[in-house]
Coordinates of C-alpha atoms in Angstrom, one line a residue:
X19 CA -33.4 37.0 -58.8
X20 CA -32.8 34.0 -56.6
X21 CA -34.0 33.9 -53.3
X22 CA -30.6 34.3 -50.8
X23 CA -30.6 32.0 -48.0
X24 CA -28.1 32.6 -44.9
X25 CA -26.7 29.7 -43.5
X26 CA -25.0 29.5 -39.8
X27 CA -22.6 26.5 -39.5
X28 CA -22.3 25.1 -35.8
X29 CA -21.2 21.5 -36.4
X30 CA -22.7 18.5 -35.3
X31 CA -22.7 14.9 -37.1
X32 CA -23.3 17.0 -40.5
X33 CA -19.7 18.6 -40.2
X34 CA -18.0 14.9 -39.1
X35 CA -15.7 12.4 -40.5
X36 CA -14.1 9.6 -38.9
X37 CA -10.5 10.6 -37.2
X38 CA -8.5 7.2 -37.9
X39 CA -6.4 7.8 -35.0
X40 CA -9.4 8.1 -32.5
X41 CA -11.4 6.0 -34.2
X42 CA -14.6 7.7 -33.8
X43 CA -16.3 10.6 -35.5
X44 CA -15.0 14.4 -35.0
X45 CA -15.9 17.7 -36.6
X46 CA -14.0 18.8 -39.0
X47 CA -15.6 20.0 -42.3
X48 CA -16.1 23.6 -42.7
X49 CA -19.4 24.9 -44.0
X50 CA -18.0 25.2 -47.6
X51 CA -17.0 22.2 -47.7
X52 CA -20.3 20.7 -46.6
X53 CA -22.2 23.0 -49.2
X54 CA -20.0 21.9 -51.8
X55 CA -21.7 18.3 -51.6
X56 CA -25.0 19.5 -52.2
X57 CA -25.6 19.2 -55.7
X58 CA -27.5 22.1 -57.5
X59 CA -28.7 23.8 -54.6
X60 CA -26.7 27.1 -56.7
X61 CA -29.9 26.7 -58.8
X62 CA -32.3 27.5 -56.6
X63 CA -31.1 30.3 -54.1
X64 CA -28.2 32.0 -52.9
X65 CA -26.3 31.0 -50.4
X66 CA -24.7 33.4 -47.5
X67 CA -21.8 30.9 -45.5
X68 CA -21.8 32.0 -41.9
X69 CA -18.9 29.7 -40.1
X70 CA -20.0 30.1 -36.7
X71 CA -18.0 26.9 -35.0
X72 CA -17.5 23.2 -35.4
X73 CA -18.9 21.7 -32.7
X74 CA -20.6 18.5 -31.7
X75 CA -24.5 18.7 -30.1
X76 CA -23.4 18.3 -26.8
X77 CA -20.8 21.3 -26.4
X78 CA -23.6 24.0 -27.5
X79 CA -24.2 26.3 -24.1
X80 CA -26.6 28.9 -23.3
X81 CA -24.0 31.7 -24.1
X82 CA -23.5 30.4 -27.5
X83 CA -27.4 30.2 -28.0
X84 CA -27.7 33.9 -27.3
X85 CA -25.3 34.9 -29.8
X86 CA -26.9 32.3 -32.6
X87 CA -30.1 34.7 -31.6
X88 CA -28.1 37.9 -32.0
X89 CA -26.8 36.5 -35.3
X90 CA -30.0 35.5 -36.4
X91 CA -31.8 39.4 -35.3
X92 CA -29.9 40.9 -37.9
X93 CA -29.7 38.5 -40.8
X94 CA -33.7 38.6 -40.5
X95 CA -34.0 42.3 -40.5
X96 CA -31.6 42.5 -44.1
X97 CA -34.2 42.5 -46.6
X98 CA -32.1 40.6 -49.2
X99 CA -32.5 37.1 -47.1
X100 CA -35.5 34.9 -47.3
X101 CA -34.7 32.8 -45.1
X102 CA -32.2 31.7 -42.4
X103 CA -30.6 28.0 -41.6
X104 CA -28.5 26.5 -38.9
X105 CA -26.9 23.7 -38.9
X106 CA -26.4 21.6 -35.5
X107 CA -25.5 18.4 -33.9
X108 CA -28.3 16.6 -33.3
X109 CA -28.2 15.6 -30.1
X110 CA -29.5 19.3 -28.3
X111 CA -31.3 20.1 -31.9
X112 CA -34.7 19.9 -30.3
X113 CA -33.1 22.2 -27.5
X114 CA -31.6 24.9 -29.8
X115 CA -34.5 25.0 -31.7
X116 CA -37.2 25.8 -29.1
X117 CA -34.8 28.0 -27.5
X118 CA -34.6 30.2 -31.0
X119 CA -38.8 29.4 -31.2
X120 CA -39.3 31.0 -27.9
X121 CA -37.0 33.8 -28.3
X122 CA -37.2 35.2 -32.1
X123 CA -40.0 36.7 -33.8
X124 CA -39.5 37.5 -37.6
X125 CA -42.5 35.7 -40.1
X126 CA -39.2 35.0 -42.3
X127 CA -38.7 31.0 -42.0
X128 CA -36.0 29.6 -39.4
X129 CA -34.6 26.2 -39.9
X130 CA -32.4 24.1 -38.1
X131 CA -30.6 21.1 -39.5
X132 CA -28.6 18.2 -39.2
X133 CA -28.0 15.0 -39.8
X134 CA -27.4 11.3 -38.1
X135 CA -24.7 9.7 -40.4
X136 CA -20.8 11.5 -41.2
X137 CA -19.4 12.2 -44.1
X138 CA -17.3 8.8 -43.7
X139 CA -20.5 6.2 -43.7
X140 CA -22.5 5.3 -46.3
X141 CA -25.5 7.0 -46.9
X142 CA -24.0 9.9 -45.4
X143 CA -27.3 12.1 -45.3
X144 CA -26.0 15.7 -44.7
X145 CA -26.5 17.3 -48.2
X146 CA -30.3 15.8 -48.6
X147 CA -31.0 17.3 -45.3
X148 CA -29.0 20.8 -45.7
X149 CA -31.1 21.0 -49.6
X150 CA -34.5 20.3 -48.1
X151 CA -33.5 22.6 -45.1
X152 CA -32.8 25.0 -48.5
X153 CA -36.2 24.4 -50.1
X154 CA -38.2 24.8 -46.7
X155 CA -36.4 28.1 -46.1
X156 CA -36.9 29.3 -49.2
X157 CA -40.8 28.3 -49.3
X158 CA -43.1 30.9 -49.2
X159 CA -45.2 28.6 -47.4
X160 CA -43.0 28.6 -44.4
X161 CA -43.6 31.8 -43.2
X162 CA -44.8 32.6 -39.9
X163 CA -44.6 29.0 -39.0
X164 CA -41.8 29.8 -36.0
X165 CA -38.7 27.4 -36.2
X166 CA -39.0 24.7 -38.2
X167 CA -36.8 21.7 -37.9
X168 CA -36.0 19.5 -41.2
X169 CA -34.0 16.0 -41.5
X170 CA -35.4 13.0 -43.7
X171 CA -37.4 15.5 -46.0
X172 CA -40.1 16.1 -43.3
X173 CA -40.2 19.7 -42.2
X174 CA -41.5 19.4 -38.2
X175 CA -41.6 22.9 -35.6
X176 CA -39.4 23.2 -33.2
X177 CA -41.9 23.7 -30.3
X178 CA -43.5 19.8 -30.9
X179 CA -40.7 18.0 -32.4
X180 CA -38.0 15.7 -30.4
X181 CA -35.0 13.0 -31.2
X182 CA -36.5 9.4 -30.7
X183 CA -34.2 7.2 -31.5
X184 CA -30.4 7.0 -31.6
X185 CA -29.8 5.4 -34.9
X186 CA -32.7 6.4 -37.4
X187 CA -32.9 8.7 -40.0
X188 CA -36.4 9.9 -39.1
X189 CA -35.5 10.5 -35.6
X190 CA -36.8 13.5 -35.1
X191 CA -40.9 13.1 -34.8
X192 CA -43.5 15.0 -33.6
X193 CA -46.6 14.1 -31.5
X194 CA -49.1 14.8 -34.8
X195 CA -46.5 14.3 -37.1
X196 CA -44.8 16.6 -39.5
X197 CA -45.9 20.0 -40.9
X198 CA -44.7 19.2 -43.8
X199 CA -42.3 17.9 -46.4
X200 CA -40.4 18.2 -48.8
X201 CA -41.3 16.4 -52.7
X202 CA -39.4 17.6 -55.6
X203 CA -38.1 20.7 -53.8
X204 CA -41.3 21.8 -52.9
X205 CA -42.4 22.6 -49.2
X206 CA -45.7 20.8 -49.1
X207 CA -47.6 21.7 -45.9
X208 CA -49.9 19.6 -44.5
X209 CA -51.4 21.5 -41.3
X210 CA -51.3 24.9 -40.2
X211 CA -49.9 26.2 -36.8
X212 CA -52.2 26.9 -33.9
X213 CA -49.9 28.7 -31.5
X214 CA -46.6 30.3 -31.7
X215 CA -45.3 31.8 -28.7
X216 CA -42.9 34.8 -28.1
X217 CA -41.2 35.5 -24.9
X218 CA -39.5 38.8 -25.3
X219 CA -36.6 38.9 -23.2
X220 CA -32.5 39.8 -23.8
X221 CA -32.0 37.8 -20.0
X222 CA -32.2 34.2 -19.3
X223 CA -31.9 32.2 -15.7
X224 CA -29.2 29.8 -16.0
X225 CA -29.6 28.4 -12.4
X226 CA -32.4 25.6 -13.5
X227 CA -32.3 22.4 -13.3
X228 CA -33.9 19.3 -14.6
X229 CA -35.2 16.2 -12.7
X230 CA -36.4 13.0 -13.5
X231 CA -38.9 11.0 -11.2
X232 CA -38.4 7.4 -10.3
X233 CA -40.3 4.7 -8.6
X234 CA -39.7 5.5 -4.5
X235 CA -38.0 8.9 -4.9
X236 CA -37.4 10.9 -2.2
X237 CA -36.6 14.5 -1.9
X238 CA -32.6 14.9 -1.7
X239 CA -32.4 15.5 -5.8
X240 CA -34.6 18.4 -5.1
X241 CA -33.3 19.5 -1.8
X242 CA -29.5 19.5 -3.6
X243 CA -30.9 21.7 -6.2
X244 CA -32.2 24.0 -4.3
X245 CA -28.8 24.2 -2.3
X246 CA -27.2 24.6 -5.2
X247 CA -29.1 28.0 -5.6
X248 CA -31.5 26.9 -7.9
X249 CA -33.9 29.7 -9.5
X250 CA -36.1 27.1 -11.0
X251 CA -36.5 23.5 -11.3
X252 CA -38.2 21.0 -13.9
X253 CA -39.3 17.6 -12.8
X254 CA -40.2 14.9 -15.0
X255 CA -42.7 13.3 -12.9
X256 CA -45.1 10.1 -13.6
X257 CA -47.9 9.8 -15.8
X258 CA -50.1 12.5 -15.8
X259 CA -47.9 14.9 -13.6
X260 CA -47.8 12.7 -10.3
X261 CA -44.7 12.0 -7.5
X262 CA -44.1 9.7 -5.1
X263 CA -44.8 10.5 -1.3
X264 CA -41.2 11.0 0.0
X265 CA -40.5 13.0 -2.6
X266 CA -42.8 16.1 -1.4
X267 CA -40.5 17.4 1.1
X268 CA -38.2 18.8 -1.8
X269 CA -41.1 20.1 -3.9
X270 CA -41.9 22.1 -0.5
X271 CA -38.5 23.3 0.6
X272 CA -38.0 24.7 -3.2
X273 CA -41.0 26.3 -3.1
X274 CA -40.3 27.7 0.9
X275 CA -37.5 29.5 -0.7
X276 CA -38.6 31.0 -4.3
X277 CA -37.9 28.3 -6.4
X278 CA -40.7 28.3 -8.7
X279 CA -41.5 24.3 -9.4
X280 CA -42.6 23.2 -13.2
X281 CA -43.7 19.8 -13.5
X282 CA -43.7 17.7 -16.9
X283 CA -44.2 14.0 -17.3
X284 CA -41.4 11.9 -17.9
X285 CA -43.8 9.9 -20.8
X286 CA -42.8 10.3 -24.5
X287 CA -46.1 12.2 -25.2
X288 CA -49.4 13.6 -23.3
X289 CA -50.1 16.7 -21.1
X290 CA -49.9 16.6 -17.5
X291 CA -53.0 17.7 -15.5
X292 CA -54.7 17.6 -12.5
X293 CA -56.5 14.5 -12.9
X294 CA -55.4 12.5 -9.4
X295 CA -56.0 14.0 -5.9
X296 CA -53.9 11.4 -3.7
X297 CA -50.6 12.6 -1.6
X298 CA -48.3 13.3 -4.7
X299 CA -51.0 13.1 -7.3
X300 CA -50.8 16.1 -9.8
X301 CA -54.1 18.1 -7.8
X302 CA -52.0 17.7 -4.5
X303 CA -49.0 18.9 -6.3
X304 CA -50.9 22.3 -7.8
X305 CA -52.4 23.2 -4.5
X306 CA -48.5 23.4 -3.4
X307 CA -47.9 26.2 -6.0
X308 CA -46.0 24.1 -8.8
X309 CA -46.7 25.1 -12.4
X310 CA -47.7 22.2 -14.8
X311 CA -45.9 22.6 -17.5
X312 CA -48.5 21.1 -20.5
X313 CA -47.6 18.8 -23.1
X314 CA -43.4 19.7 -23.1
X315 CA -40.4 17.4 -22.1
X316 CA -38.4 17.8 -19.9
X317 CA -35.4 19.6 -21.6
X318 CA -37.7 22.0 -23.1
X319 CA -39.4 22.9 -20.0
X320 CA -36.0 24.1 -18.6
X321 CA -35.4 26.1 -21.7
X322 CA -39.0 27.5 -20.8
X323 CA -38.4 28.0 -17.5
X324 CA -35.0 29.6 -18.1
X325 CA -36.2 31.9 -20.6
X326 CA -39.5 32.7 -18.4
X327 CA -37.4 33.5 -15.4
X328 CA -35.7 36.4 -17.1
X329 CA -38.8 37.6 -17.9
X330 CA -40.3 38.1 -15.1
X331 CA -40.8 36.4 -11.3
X332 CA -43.8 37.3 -11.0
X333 CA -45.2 33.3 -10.6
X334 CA -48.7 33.7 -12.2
X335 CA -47.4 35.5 -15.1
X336 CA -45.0 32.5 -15.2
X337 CA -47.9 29.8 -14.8
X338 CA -49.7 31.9 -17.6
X339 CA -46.5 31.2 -19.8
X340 CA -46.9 27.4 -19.5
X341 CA -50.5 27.3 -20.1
X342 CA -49.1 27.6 -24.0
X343 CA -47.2 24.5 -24.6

C-alpha cells in the first residue's frame, strides 16, 4: 500500500493568483485545486486534503497556531498517516515552523511548505515544492528529524532555517546549510540532527515582545513594553549580544518588575555570548539577570520565550531552556 500523507492547507503565496481588479496577488485556490497541479504525486502516496484556511503569511496568529498543533496531535497519533504537511505563506514560515518544532513531539516527519511565486507568474513553483514536501514526508529518512521545512528541493529544519531574501527561490537557508534534498524523489540526507527540543506545554505567553537595537538607543522601546504589561521581551542587540549605554535603564526597569529579558543579536548568524565586559557589553548585561538567547533570531526567540513562559516562571529553568538553541 501507498504511504498516506495528510496535508493542512493555510494559504500563503502557494494558494495565490493575481486579482485583476486589485492588481496584486490574493488567496484564492483551494487545496484541491493546488494538488491537482502536481503531476503524479497519486503515484507515490495518498493524499488526506485538510482545508484549514486561505490565508496570506502575515494574518497567521498564535490562536490559529495552537489549533494547527491540535490538528496536527491527532493526525500523528492515526497509524494510517506517514507523514503530515502544511502549507503556509511564506513570510511567518520560519515562525510557524519552530513554533510546531518546539511544541510537537511525534518521530513521524512534519513539513511545512510554500512557495515564492503565484499561480499567475511564470515559473509558478507551488507544485515542485508541495511534491518534494510529499517525497520528504514520506521518507523514511525523515524521521525523528523535528519539523522540517522544504522549498527549492532542499529539505532544511525548522529550528536553523530562516527567509533571506524577498525574491529568490532558495530563500529559505540555514546557517550549515540544508539537511537534505530532494533528487529523483528521493530524500537524500546529508547530516544528522544534534538536538531537538520539546517544550511540553498546552499554555503560551502572548504578552512578549520583540526589539531591535540601534546605534544610540535609549530605553523608552523597553520602558513602553513593559508598560504595556509585557511578560517577556526579546531584544535584538549588537554583535555578540551588546547595547548601547542609555539603553540600560529599560533592561533594568523590565527586569525590576518580572519581565524576564532574552537577548539575541540582530546579525544574520552567530551566537551571542559573554565575550565584552564594558557598560552594555553582553557580561554587564548577564550580571543584570537577562537570558542570552544562543544562536536564534529574533522572531524565534519570542516564539521561545512565549512558549517558555507557559511553562514555567521559574527564570533558571527558563535560562536552561535557551542554553539549547
Amino acid at each position: 500500500m501507498k504511504p498516506k500523507v495528510a496535508i493542512i492547507f493555510t494559504g500563503g503565496t502557494i494558494s495565490m493568483t493575481v486579482d485583476e481588479k486589485v492588481g496584486a496577488a490574493i488567496p484564492t485556490l483551494t487545496g484541491s485545486q493546488i494538488l491537482s497541479m502536481v503531476s503524479n504525486i497519486d503515484k507515490l502516496a495518498e493524499i488526506e486534503v485538510i482545508e484549514y484556511a486561505e490565508i496570506p503569511g502575515p494574518h497567521m496568529t498564535i490562536d490559529r497556531l495552537m489549533e494547527i498543533r491540535s490538528l496536527i496531535h491527532d493526525l500523528v497519533k492515526r497509524n494510517d498517516i506517514s507523514g503530515v504537511i502544511i502549507t503556509h505563506g511564506t513570510d511567518s514560515l520560519e515562525e510557524t515552523a519552530y513554533f510546531l518544532d518546539l511544541t510537537i513531539n511525534t518521530p513521524k516527519p512534519v513539513v511545512v511548505v510554500g512557495a515564492m511565486r503565484n499561480s499567475s507568474e511564470l515559473g509558478y513553483d507551488g507544485p515542485s515544492n508541495l511534491a518534494a514536501a510529499v517525497c520528504t514526508a514520506i521518507s523514511p529518512l525523515a524521521m525523528n528529524k523535528g519539523v522540517l521545512v522544504v522549498l527549492n528541493n532542499e529539505v532544511n529544519l525548522a529550528m536553523e532555517v530562516t527567509k533571506t531574501n524577498t525574491l529568490s527561490l532558495n530563500t529559505f537557508q540555514s546557517p550549515y546549510g540544508p539537511i537534505g534534498t530532494i533528487d529523483t524523489n528521493d530524500l537524500i540526507v546529508h547530516r544528522d540532527i544534534v538536538t531537538k527540543q520539546f517544550i511540553n506545554t498546552d499554555i503560551i505567553e502572548n504578552n512578549v515582545y520583540l526589539i531591535k537595537s540601534y546605534l544610540d538607543m535609549d530605553d523608552s522601546l523597553i520602558n513602553c513594553a513593559v508598560n504595556a504589561g509585557a511578560k517577556g521581551i526579546v531584544i535584538e542587540a549588537m554583535g555578540r549580544g551588546n547595547l548601547p549605554p542609555k539603553a540600560l535603564a529599560g533592561v533594568k526597569y523590565a527586569l525590576k518588575n518580572n519581565v524576564v529579558v532574552v537577548i539575541v543579536s540582530r546579525c544574520p548568524s552567530g551566537r551571542v555570548m559573554e565575550s565584552y565586559g564594558y557598560e552594555g557589553g553582553g557580561k554587564d548585561l548577564t550580571s543584570m539577570g537577562v537570558v542570552l538567547g544562543g544562536e536564534l533570531n529574533g522572531q524565534k526567540a519570542r516564539l521561545k520565550l512565549m512558549v517558555a513562559l507557559g511553562y514555567t516562571d521559574d527564570i533558571d529553568e527558563i535560562r536552561n531552556i535557551f542554553k539549547i538553541s
